[in-house]
């Protein structure tokens, strides 16, 4: 995982939930961070918009409960976008 991508993801989570970015770790769950379900959805939308990707919200294996799950899904989406035909 690119440190810059990880840092940007943490910053989005912190901004959306109003918490200190220093409290976020890959092991954190959104519930542990005090993120309610509506804020979690808004955070996912913000991540998608910021990185220009679509996260697999209909995939039953998509872990939206943990920061690591979001990191994994984001990295897969970024890898898929980079491998797509016509990608820069």
PDB file of N, CA and C in Angstrom:
ATOM      1  N   UNK A   1       0.855  -1.188   0.000  1.00  0.00           N
ATOM      2  CA  UNK A   1       0.000   0.000   0.000  1.00  0.00           C
ATOM      3  C   UNK A   1       0.888   1.234   0.000  1.00  0.00           C
ATOM      4  N   UNK A   2       0.625   2.107  -0.900  1.00  0.00           N
ATOM      5  CA  UNK A   2       1.333   3.373  -1.009  1.00  0.00           C
ATOM      6  C   UNK A   2       1.034   4.220   0.234  1.00  0.00           C
ATOM      7  N   UNK A   3       2.087   4.703   0.890  1.00  0.00           N
ATOM      8  CA  UNK A   3       1.898   5.495   2.113  1.00  0.00           C
ATOM      9  C   UNK A   3       1.065   6.740   1.860  1.00  0.00           C
ATOM     10  N   UNK A   4       1.224   7.361   0.715  1.00  0.00           N
ATOM     11  CA  UNK A   4       0.460   8.557   0.385  1.00  0.00           C
ATOM     12  C   UNK A   4      -1.032   8.232   0.288  1.00  0.00           C
ATOM     13  N   UNK A   5      -1.367   7.108  -0.336  1.00  0.00           N
ATOM     14  CA  UNK A   5      -2.765   6.694  -0.444  1.00  0.00           C
ATOM     15  C   UNK A   5      -3.334   6.415   0.945  1.00  0.00           C
ATOM     16  N   UNK A   6      -2.557   5.702   1.760  1.00  0.00           N
ATOM     17  CA  UNK A   6      -2.997   5.392   3.121  1.00  0.00           C
ATOM     18  C   UNK A   6      -3.224   6.681   3.917  1.00  0.00           C
ATOM     19  N   UNK A   7      -2.289   7.618   3.826  1.00  0.00           N
ATOM     20  CA  UNK A   7      -2.408   8.883   4.538  1.00  0.00           C
ATOM     21  C   UNK A   7      -3.647   9.657   4.080  1.00  0.00           C
ATOM     22  N   UNK A   8      -3.865   9.701   2.766  1.00  0.00           N
ATOM     23  CA  UNK A   8      -5.034  10.404   2.239  1.00  0.00           C
ATOM     24  C   UNK A   8      -6.330   9.753   2.717  1.00  0.00           C
ATOM     25  N   UNK A   9      -6.363   8.429   2.752  1.00  0.00           N
ATOM     26  CA  UNK A   9      -7.550   7.725   3.245  1.00  0.00           C
ATOM     27  C   UNK A   9      -7.801   8.079   4.706  1.00  0.00           C
ATOM     28  N   UNK A  10      -6.764   8.062   5.521  1.00  0.00           N
ATOM     29  CA  UNK A  10      -6.901   8.420   6.945  1.00  0.00           C
ATOM     30  C   UNK A  10      -7.423   9.847   7.086  1.00  0.00           C
ATOM     31  N   UNK A  11      -6.899  10.750   6.262  1.00  0.00           N
ATOM     32  CA  UNK A  11      -7.331  12.148   6.334  1.00  0.00           C
ATOM     33  C   UNK A  11      -8.808  12.291   5.968  1.00  0.00           C
ATOM     34  N   UNK A  12      -9.268  11.525   4.993  1.00  0.00           N
ATOM     35  CA  UNK A  12     -10.682  11.569   4.616  1.00  0.00           C
ATOM     36  C   UNK A  12     -11.539  11.045   5.760  1.00  0.00           C
ATOM     37  N   UNK A  13     -11.141   9.920   6.357  1.00  0.00           N
ATOM     38  CA  UNK A  13     -11.898   9.363   7.478  1.00  0.00           C
ATOM     39  C   UNK A  13     -11.943  10.365   8.624  1.00  0.00           C
ATOM     40  N   UNK A  14     -10.810  10.978   8.932  1.00  0.00           N
ATOM     41  CA  UNK A  14     -10.746  11.947  10.034  1.00  0.00           C
ATOM     42  C   UNK A  14     -11.635  13.154   9.753  1.00  0.00           C
ATOM     43  N   UNK A  15     -11.574  13.671   8.541  1.00  0.00           N
ATOM     44  CA  UNK A  15     -12.374  14.847   8.177  1.00  0.00           C
ATOM     45  C   UNK A  15     -13.867  14.529   8.248  1.00  0.00           C
ATOM     46  N   UNK A  16     -14.262  13.400   7.680  1.00  0.00           N
ATOM     47  CA  UNK A  16     -15.675  13.040   7.640  1.00  0.00           C
ATOM     48  C   UNK A  16     -16.243  12.758   9.028  1.00  0.00           C
ATOM     49  N   UNK A  17     -15.424  12.212   9.911  1.00  0.00           N
ATOM     50  CA  UNK A  17     -15.921  11.824  11.230  1.00  0.00           C
ATOM     51  C   UNK A  17     -15.577  12.813  12.333  1.00  0.00           C
ATOM     52  N   UNK A  18     -14.747  13.817  12.020  1.00  0.00           N
ATOM     53  CA  UNK A  18     -14.393  14.827  13.013  1.00  0.00           C
ATOM     54  C   UNK A  18     -13.473  14.314  14.101  1.00  0.00           C
ATOM     55  N   UNK A  19     -12.603  13.363  13.751  1.00  0.00           N
ATOM     56  CA  UNK A  19     -11.662  12.834  14.737  1.00  0.00           C
ATOM     57  C   UNK A  19     -10.235  13.186  14.336  1.00  0.00           C
ATOM     58  N   UNK A  20      -9.311  12.987  15.273  1.00  0.00           N
ATOM     59  CA  UNK A  20      -7.896  13.243  15.021  1.00  0.00           C
ATOM     60  C   UNK A  20      -7.333  12.115  14.163  1.00  0.00           C
ATOM     61  N   UNK A  21      -6.669  12.473  13.080  1.00  0.00           N
ATOM     62  CA  UNK A  21      -6.112  11.476  12.168  1.00  0.00           C
ATOM     63  C   UNK A  21      -5.140  10.546  12.886  1.00  0.00           C
ATOM     64  N   UNK A  22      -4.496  11.023  13.945  1.00  0.00           N
ATOM     65  CA  UNK A  22      -3.521  10.212  14.672  1.00  0.00           C
ATOM     66  C   UNK A  22      -4.169   9.029  15.394  1.00  0.00           C
ATOM     67  N   UNK A  23      -5.481   9.056  15.581  1.00  0.00           N
ATOM     68  CA  UNK A  23      -6.159   7.954  16.270  1.00  0.00           C
ATOM     69  C   UNK A  23      -6.494   6.796  15.334  1.00  0.00           C
ATOM     70  N   UNK A  24      -6.271   6.975  14.037  1.00  0.00           N
ATOM     71  CA  UNK A  24      -6.661   5.967  13.058  1.00  0.00           C
ATOM     72  C   UNK A  24      -5.496   5.020  12.775  1.00  0.00           C
ATOM     73  N   UNK A  25      -5.782   3.729  12.833  1.00  0.00           N
ATOM     74  CA  UNK A  25      -4.805   2.696  12.464  1.00  0.00           C
ATOM     75  C   UNK A  25      -5.509   1.706  11.539  1.00  0.00           C
ATOM     76  N   UNK A  26      -4.756   0.885  10.820  1.00  0.00           N
ATOM     77  CA  UNK A  26      -5.398  -0.117   9.970  1.00  0.00           C
ATOM     78  C   UNK A  26      -6.279  -1.076  10.772  1.00  0.00           C
ATOM     79  N   UNK A  27      -5.943  -1.305  12.030  1.00  0.00           N
ATOM     80  CA  UNK A  27      -6.698  -2.222  12.868  1.00  0.00           C
ATOM     81  C   UNK A  27      -7.986  -1.610  13.412  1.00  0.00           C
ATOM     82  N   UNK A  28      -8.129  -0.294  13.294  1.00  0.00           N
ATOM     83  CA  UNK A  28      -9.326   0.385  13.802  1.00  0.00           C
ATOM     84  C   UNK A  28     -10.555  -0.070  13.037  1.00  0.00           C
ATOM     85  N   UNK A  29     -11.652  -0.191  13.771  1.00  0.00           N
ATOM     86  CA  UNK A  29     -12.931  -0.356  13.085  1.00  0.00           C
ATOM     87  C   UNK A  29     -13.583   1.015  13.067  1.00  0.00           C
ATOM     88  N   UNK A  30     -14.473   1.226  12.119  1.00  0.00           N
ATOM     89  CA  UNK A  30     -15.155   2.514  12.060  1.00  0.00           C
ATOM     90  C   UNK A  30     -15.976   2.722  13.333  1.00  0.00           C
ATOM     91  N   UNK A  31     -16.520   1.645  13.870  1.00  0.00           N
ATOM     92  CA  UNK A  31     -17.287   1.740  15.118  1.00  0.00           C
ATOM     93  C   UNK A  31     -16.378   2.208  16.260  1.00  0.00           C
ATOM     94  N   UNK A  32     -15.173   1.642  16.349  1.00  0.00           N
ATOM     95  CA  UNK A  32     -14.202   2.057  17.374  1.00  0.00           C
ATOM     96  C   UNK A  32     -13.906   3.547  17.278  1.00  0.00           C
ATOM     97  N   UNK A  33     -13.915   4.069  16.042  1.00  0.00           N
ATOM     98  CA  UNK A  33     -13.602   5.479  15.809  1.00  0.00           C
ATOM     99  C   UNK A  33     -14.819   6.382  16.004  1.00  0.00           C
ATOM    100  N   UNK A  34     -15.958   5.772  16.347  1.00  0.00           N
ATOM    101  CA  UNK A  34     -17.165   6.559  16.574  1.00  0.00           C
ATOM    102  C   UNK A  34     -17.885   6.949  15.293  1.00  0.00           C
ATOM    103  N   UNK A  35     -17.624   6.231  14.200  1.00  0.00           N
ATOM    104  CA  UNK A  35     -18.236   6.535  12.917  1.00  0.00           C
ATOM    105  C   UNK A  35     -19.561   5.786  12.816  1.00  0.00           C
ATOM    106  N   UNK A  36     -20.666   6.532  12.705  1.00  0.00           N
ATOM    107  CA  UNK A  36     -21.967   5.878  12.559  1.00  0.00           C
ATOM    108  C   UNK A  36     -22.180   5.449  11.116  1.00  0.00           C
ATOM    109  N   UNK A  37     -23.261   4.732  10.856  1.00  0.00           N
ATOM    110  CA  UNK A  37     -23.464   4.165   9.522  1.00  0.00           C
ATOM    111  C   UNK A  37     -23.629   5.227   8.440  1.00  0.00           C
ATOM    112  N   UNK A  38     -24.314   6.329   8.738  1.00  0.00           N
ATOM    113  CA  UNK A  38     -24.477   7.385   7.747  1.00  0.00           C
ATOM    114  C   UNK A  38     -23.133   8.028   7.411  1.00  0.00           C
ATOM    115  N   UNK A  39     -22.338   8.295   8.433  1.00  0.00           N
ATOM    116  CA  UNK A  39     -21.015   8.875   8.211  1.00  0.00           C
ATOM    117  C   UNK A  39     -20.128   7.898   7.443  1.00  0.00           C
ATOM    118  N   UNK A  40     -20.270   6.605   7.700  1.00  0.00           N
ATOM    119  CA  UNK A  40     -19.493   5.601   6.973  1.00  0.00           C
ATOM    120  C   UNK A  40     -19.825   5.652   5.483  1.00  0.00           C
ATOM    121  N   UNK A  41     -21.108   5.759   5.160  1.00  0.00           N
ATOM    122  CA  UNK A  41     -21.524   5.847   3.754  1.00  0.00           C
ATOM    123  C   UNK A  41     -20.978   7.118   3.115  1.00  0.00           C
ATOM    124  N   UNK A  42     -21.085   8.239   3.822  1.00  0.00           N
ATOM    125  CA  UNK A  42     -20.559   9.505   3.311  1.00  0.00           C
ATOM    126  C   UNK A  42     -19.045   9.415   3.105  1.00  0.00           C
ATOM    127  N   UNK A  43     -18.372   8.712   4.013  1.00  0.00           N
ATOM    128  CA  UNK A  43     -16.923   8.550   3.915  1.00  0.00           C
ATOM    129  C   UNK A  43     -16.560   7.738   2.675  1.00  0.00           C
ATOM    130  N   UNK A  44     -17.306   6.676   2.419  1.00  0.00           N
ATOM    131  CA  UNK A  44     -17.047   5.860   1.231  1.00  0.00           C
ATOM    132  C   UNK A  44     -17.251   6.691  -0.030  1.00  0.00           C
ATOM    133  N   UNK A  45     -18.314   7.486  -0.071  1.00  0.00           N
ATOM    134  CA  UNK A  45     -18.543   8.358  -1.233  1.00  0.00           C
ATOM    135  C   UNK A  45     -17.391   9.340  -1.412  1.00  0.00           C
ATOM    136  N   UNK A  46     -16.910   9.898  -0.308  1.00  0.00           N
ATOM    137  CA  UNK A  46     -15.803  10.855  -0.374  1.00  0.00           C
ATOM    138  C   UNK A  46     -14.524  10.173  -0.874  1.00  0.00           C
ATOM    139  N   UNK A  47     -14.269   8.952  -0.424  1.00  0.00           N
ATOM    140  CA  UNK A  47     -13.097   8.196  -0.877  1.00  0.00           C
ATOM    141  C   UNK A  47     -13.190   7.962  -2.384  1.00  0.00           C
ATOM    142  N   UNK A  48     -14.372   7.530  -2.836  1.00  0.00           N
ATOM    143  CA  UNK A  48     -14.562   7.278  -4.270  1.00  0.00           C
ATOM    144  C   UNK A  48     -14.342   8.542  -5.086  1.00  0.00           C
ATOM    145  N   UNK A  49     -14.894   9.637  -4.628  1.00  0.00           N
ATOM    146  CA  UNK A  49     -14.750  10.896  -5.362  1.00  0.00           C
ATOM    147  C   UNK A  49     -13.294  11.365  -5.368  1.00  0.00           C
ATOM    148  N   UNK A  50     -12.648  11.299  -4.218  1.00  0.00           N
ATOM    149  CA  UNK A  50     -11.267  11.773  -4.096  1.00  0.00           C
ATOM    150  C   UNK A  50     -10.312  10.988  -5.007  1.00  0.00           C
ATOM    151  N   UNK A  51     -10.470   9.670  -5.040  1.00  0.00           N
ATOM    152  CA  UNK A  51      -9.547   8.831  -5.799  1.00  0.00           C
ATOM    153  C   UNK A  51     -10.049   8.499  -7.204  1.00  0.00           C
ATOM    154  N   UNK A  52     -11.290   8.869  -7.524  1.00  0.00           N
ATOM    155  CA  UNK A  52     -11.833   8.602  -8.847  1.00  0.00           C
ATOM    156  C   UNK A  52     -12.062   7.120  -9.115  1.00  0.00           C
ATOM    157  N   UNK A  53     -12.495   6.402  -8.081  1.00  0.00           N
ATOM    158  CA  UNK A  53     -12.749   4.965  -8.208  1.00  0.00           C
ATOM    159  C   UNK A  53     -14.144   4.650  -7.674  1.00  0.00           C
ATOM    160  N   UNK A  54     -14.575   3.431  -7.920  1.00  0.00           N
ATOM    161  CA  UNK A  54     -15.817   2.944  -7.338  1.00  0.00           C
ATOM    162  C   UNK A  54     -15.477   1.741  -6.472  1.00  0.00           C
ATOM    163  N   UNK A  55     -15.837   1.820  -5.205  1.00  0.00           N
ATOM    164  CA  UNK A  55     -15.585   0.704  -4.297  1.00  0.00           C
ATOM    165  C   UNK A  55     -16.704  -0.328  -4.458  1.00  0.00           C
ATOM    166  N   UNK A  56     -16.386  -1.588  -4.210  1.00  0.00           N
ATOM    167  CA  UNK A  56     -17.329  -2.684  -4.479  1.00  0.00           C
ATOM    168  C   UNK A  56     -18.417  -2.815  -3.416  1.00  0.00           C
ATOM    169  N   UNK A  57     -19.328  -1.846  -3.352  1.00  0.00           N
ATOM    170  CA  UNK A  57     -20.315  -1.834  -2.277  1.00  0.00           C
ATOM    171  C   UNK A  57     -21.293  -3.008  -2.322  1.00  0.00           C
ATOM    172  N   UNK A  58     -21.425  -3.670  -3.460  1.00  0.00           N
ATOM    173  CA  UNK A  58     -22.332  -4.811  -3.548  1.00  0.00           C
ATOM    174  C   UNK A  58     -21.608  -6.150  -3.360  1.00  0.00           C
ATOM    175  N   UNK A  59     -20.310  -6.104  -3.160  1.00  0.00           N
ATOM    176  CA  UNK A  59     -19.523  -7.313  -2.959  1.00  0.00           C
ATOM    177  C   UNK A  59     -19.632  -7.733  -1.490  1.00  0.00           C
ATOM    178  N   UNK A  60     -20.130  -8.953  -1.216  1.00  0.00           N
ATOM    179  CA  UNK A  60     -20.277  -9.380   0.174  1.00  0.00           C
ATOM    180  C   UNK A  60     -18.950  -9.503   0.915  1.00  0.00           C
ATOM    181  N   UNK A  61     -17.842  -9.562   0.178  1.00  0.00           N
ATOM    182  CA  UNK A  61     -16.527  -9.640   0.811  1.00  0.00           C
ATOM    183  C   UNK A  61     -15.921  -8.273   1.097  1.00  0.00           C
ATOM    184  N   UNK A  62     -16.607  -7.205   0.683  1.00  0.00           N
ATOM    185  CA  UNK A  62     -16.112  -5.849   0.917  1.00  0.00           C
ATOM    186  C   UNK A  62     -16.308  -5.502   2.387  1.00  0.00           C
ATOM    187  N   UNK A  63     -15.211  -5.332   3.104  1.00  0.00           N
ATOM    188  CA  UNK A  63     -15.225  -5.038   4.534  1.00  0.00           C
ATOM    189  C   UNK A  63     -15.302  -3.530   4.737  1.00  0.00           C
ATOM    190  N   UNK A  64     -16.508  -3.039   5.048  1.00  0.00           N
ATOM    191  CA  UNK A  64     -16.679  -1.609   5.291  1.00  0.00           C
ATOM    192  C   UNK A  64     -16.583  -1.285   6.775  1.00  0.00           C
ATOM    193  N   UNK A  65     -16.323  -2.288   7.596  1.00  0.00           N
ATOM    194  CA  UNK A  65     -16.293  -2.065   9.037  1.00  0.00           C
ATOM    195  C   UNK A  65     -14.921  -1.663   9.566  1.00  0.00           C
ATOM    196  N   UNK A  66     -13.875  -1.945   8.800  1.00  0.00           N
ATOM    197  CA  UNK A  66     -12.539  -1.656   9.302  1.00  0.00           C
ATOM    198  C   UNK A  66     -11.771  -0.755   8.352  1.00  0.00           C
ATOM    199  N   UNK A  67     -10.806  -0.055   8.906  1.00  0.00           N
ATOM    200  CA  UNK A  67      -9.946   0.791   8.090  1.00  0.00           C
ATOM    201  C   UNK A  67      -9.135  -0.081   7.136  1.00  0.00           C
ATOM    202  N   UNK A  68      -8.678  -1.242   7.600  1.00  0.00           N
ATOM    203  CA  UNK A  68      -7.918  -2.139   6.729  1.00  0.00           C
ATOM    204  C   UNK A  68      -8.781  -2.606   5.564  1.00  0.00           C
ATOM    205  N   UNK A  69     -10.050  -2.879   5.808  1.00  0.00           N
ATOM    206  CA  UNK A  69     -10.948  -3.279   4.734  1.00  0.00           C
ATOM    207  C   UNK A  69     -11.089  -2.190   3.684  1.00  0.00           C
ATOM    208  N   UNK A  70     -11.197  -0.944   4.137  1.00  0.00           N
ATOM    209  CA  UNK A  70     -11.279   0.176   3.203  1.00  0.00           C
ATOM    210  C   UNK A  70      -9.973   0.334   2.432  1.00  0.00           C
ATOM    211  N   UNK A  71      -8.853   0.170   3.125  1.00  0.00           N
ATOM    212  CA  UNK A  71      -7.548   0.262   2.462  1.00  0.00           C
ATOM    213  C   UNK A  71      -7.413  -0.811   1.377  1.00  0.00           C
ATOM    214  N   UNK A  72      -7.803  -2.029   1.710  1.00  0.00           N
ATOM    215  CA  UNK A  72      -7.711  -3.139   0.760  1.00  0.00           C
ATOM    216  C   UNK A  72      -8.595  -2.893  -0.454  1.00  0.00           C
ATOM    217  N   UNK A  73      -9.841  -2.504  -0.208  1.00  0.00           N
ATOM    218  CA  UNK A  73     -10.771  -2.244  -1.305  1.00  0.00           C
ATOM    219  C   UNK A  73     -10.287  -1.088  -2.177  1.00  0.00           C
ATOM    220  N   UNK A  74      -9.765  -0.047  -1.535  1.00  0.00           N
ATOM    221  CA  UNK A  74      -9.258   1.098  -2.286  1.00  0.00           C
ATOM    222  C   UNK A  74      -8.076   0.690  -3.149  1.00  0.00           C
ATOM    223  N   UNK A  75      -7.157  -0.085  -2.587  1.00  0.00           N
ATOM    224  CA  UNK A  75      -5.987  -0.514  -3.363  1.00  0.00           C
ATOM    225  C   UNK A  75      -6.409  -1.376  -4.544  1.00  0.00           C
ATOM    226  N   UNK A  76      -7.377  -2.269  -4.334  1.00  0.00           N
ATOM    227  CA  UNK A  76      -7.865  -3.099  -5.439  1.00  0.00           C
ATOM    228  C   UNK A  76      -8.517  -2.235  -6.512  1.00  0.00           C
ATOM    229  N   UNK A  77      -9.286  -1.239  -6.102  1.00  0.00           N
ATOM    230  CA  UNK A  77      -9.937  -0.343  -7.067  1.00  0.00           C
ATOM    231  C   UNK A  77      -8.895   0.465  -7.840  1.00  0.00           C
ATOM    232  N   UNK A  78      -7.878   0.950  -7.143  1.00  0.00           N
ATOM    233  CA  UNK A  78      -6.816   1.717  -7.812  1.00  0.00           C
ATOM    234  C   UNK A  78      -6.028   0.826  -8.769  1.00  0.00           C
ATOM    235  N   UNK A  79      -5.743  -0.407  -8.358  1.00  0.00           N
ATOM    236  CA  UNK A  79      -5.027  -1.343  -9.226  1.00  0.00           C
ATOM    237  C   UNK A  79      -5.866  -1.658 -10.464  1.00  0.00           C
ATOM    238  N   UNK A  80      -7.171  -1.844 -10.266  1.00  0.00           N
ATOM    239  CA  UNK A  80      -8.058  -2.128 -11.380  1.00  0.00           C
ATOM    240  C   UNK A  80      -8.150  -0.957 -12.343  1.00  0.00           C
ATOM    241  N   UNK A  81      -8.182   0.259 -11.811  1.00  0.00           N
ATOM    242  CA  UNK A  81      -8.247   1.455 -12.657  1.00  0.00           C
ATOM    243  C   UNK A  81      -6.949   1.609 -13.457  1.00  0.00           C
ATOM    244  N   UNK A  82      -5.824   1.290 -12.831  1.00  0.00           N
ATOM    245  CA  UNK A  82      -4.538   1.426 -13.516  1.00  0.00           C
ATOM    246  C   UNK A  82      -4.393   0.387 -14.621  1.00  0.00           C
ATOM    247  N   UNK A  83      -5.022  -0.775 -14.441  1.00  0.00           N
ATOM    248  CA  UNK A  83      -4.906  -1.849 -15.424  1.00  0.00           C
ATOM    249  C   UNK A  83      -5.970  -1.744 -16.533  1.00  0.00           C
ATOM    250  N   UNK A  84      -6.938  -0.859 -16.351  1.00  0.00           N
ATOM    251  CA  UNK A  84      -8.021  -0.736 -17.321  1.00  0.00           C
ATOM    252  C   UNK A  84      -7.481  -0.199 -18.646  1.00  0.00           C
ATOM    253  N   UNK A  85      -8.074  -0.664 -19.744  1.00  0.00           N
ATOM    254  CA  UNK A  85      -7.655  -0.135 -21.052  1.00  0.00           C
ATOM    255  C   UNK A  85      -7.862   1.382 -21.100  1.00  0.00           C
ATOM    256  N   UNK A  86      -6.882   2.051 -21.637  1.00  0.00           N
ATOM    257  CA  UNK A  86      -6.966   3.503 -21.733  1.00  0.00           C
ATOM    258  C   UNK A  86      -6.477   4.237 -20.495  1.00  0.00           C
ATOM    259  N   UNK A  87      -6.026   3.477 -19.474  1.00  0.00           N
ATOM    260  CA  UNK A  87      -5.509   4.113 -18.264  1.00  0.00           C
ATOM    261  C   UNK A  87      -4.190   4.774 -18.585  1.00  0.00           C
ATOM    262  N   UNK A  88      -3.954   5.886 -17.920  1.00  0.00           N
ATOM    263  CA  UNK A  88      -2.723   6.640 -18.170  1.00  0.00           C
ATOM    264  C   UNK A  88      -1.526   5.933 -17.641  1.00  0.00           C
TER     265      UNK A  88
END
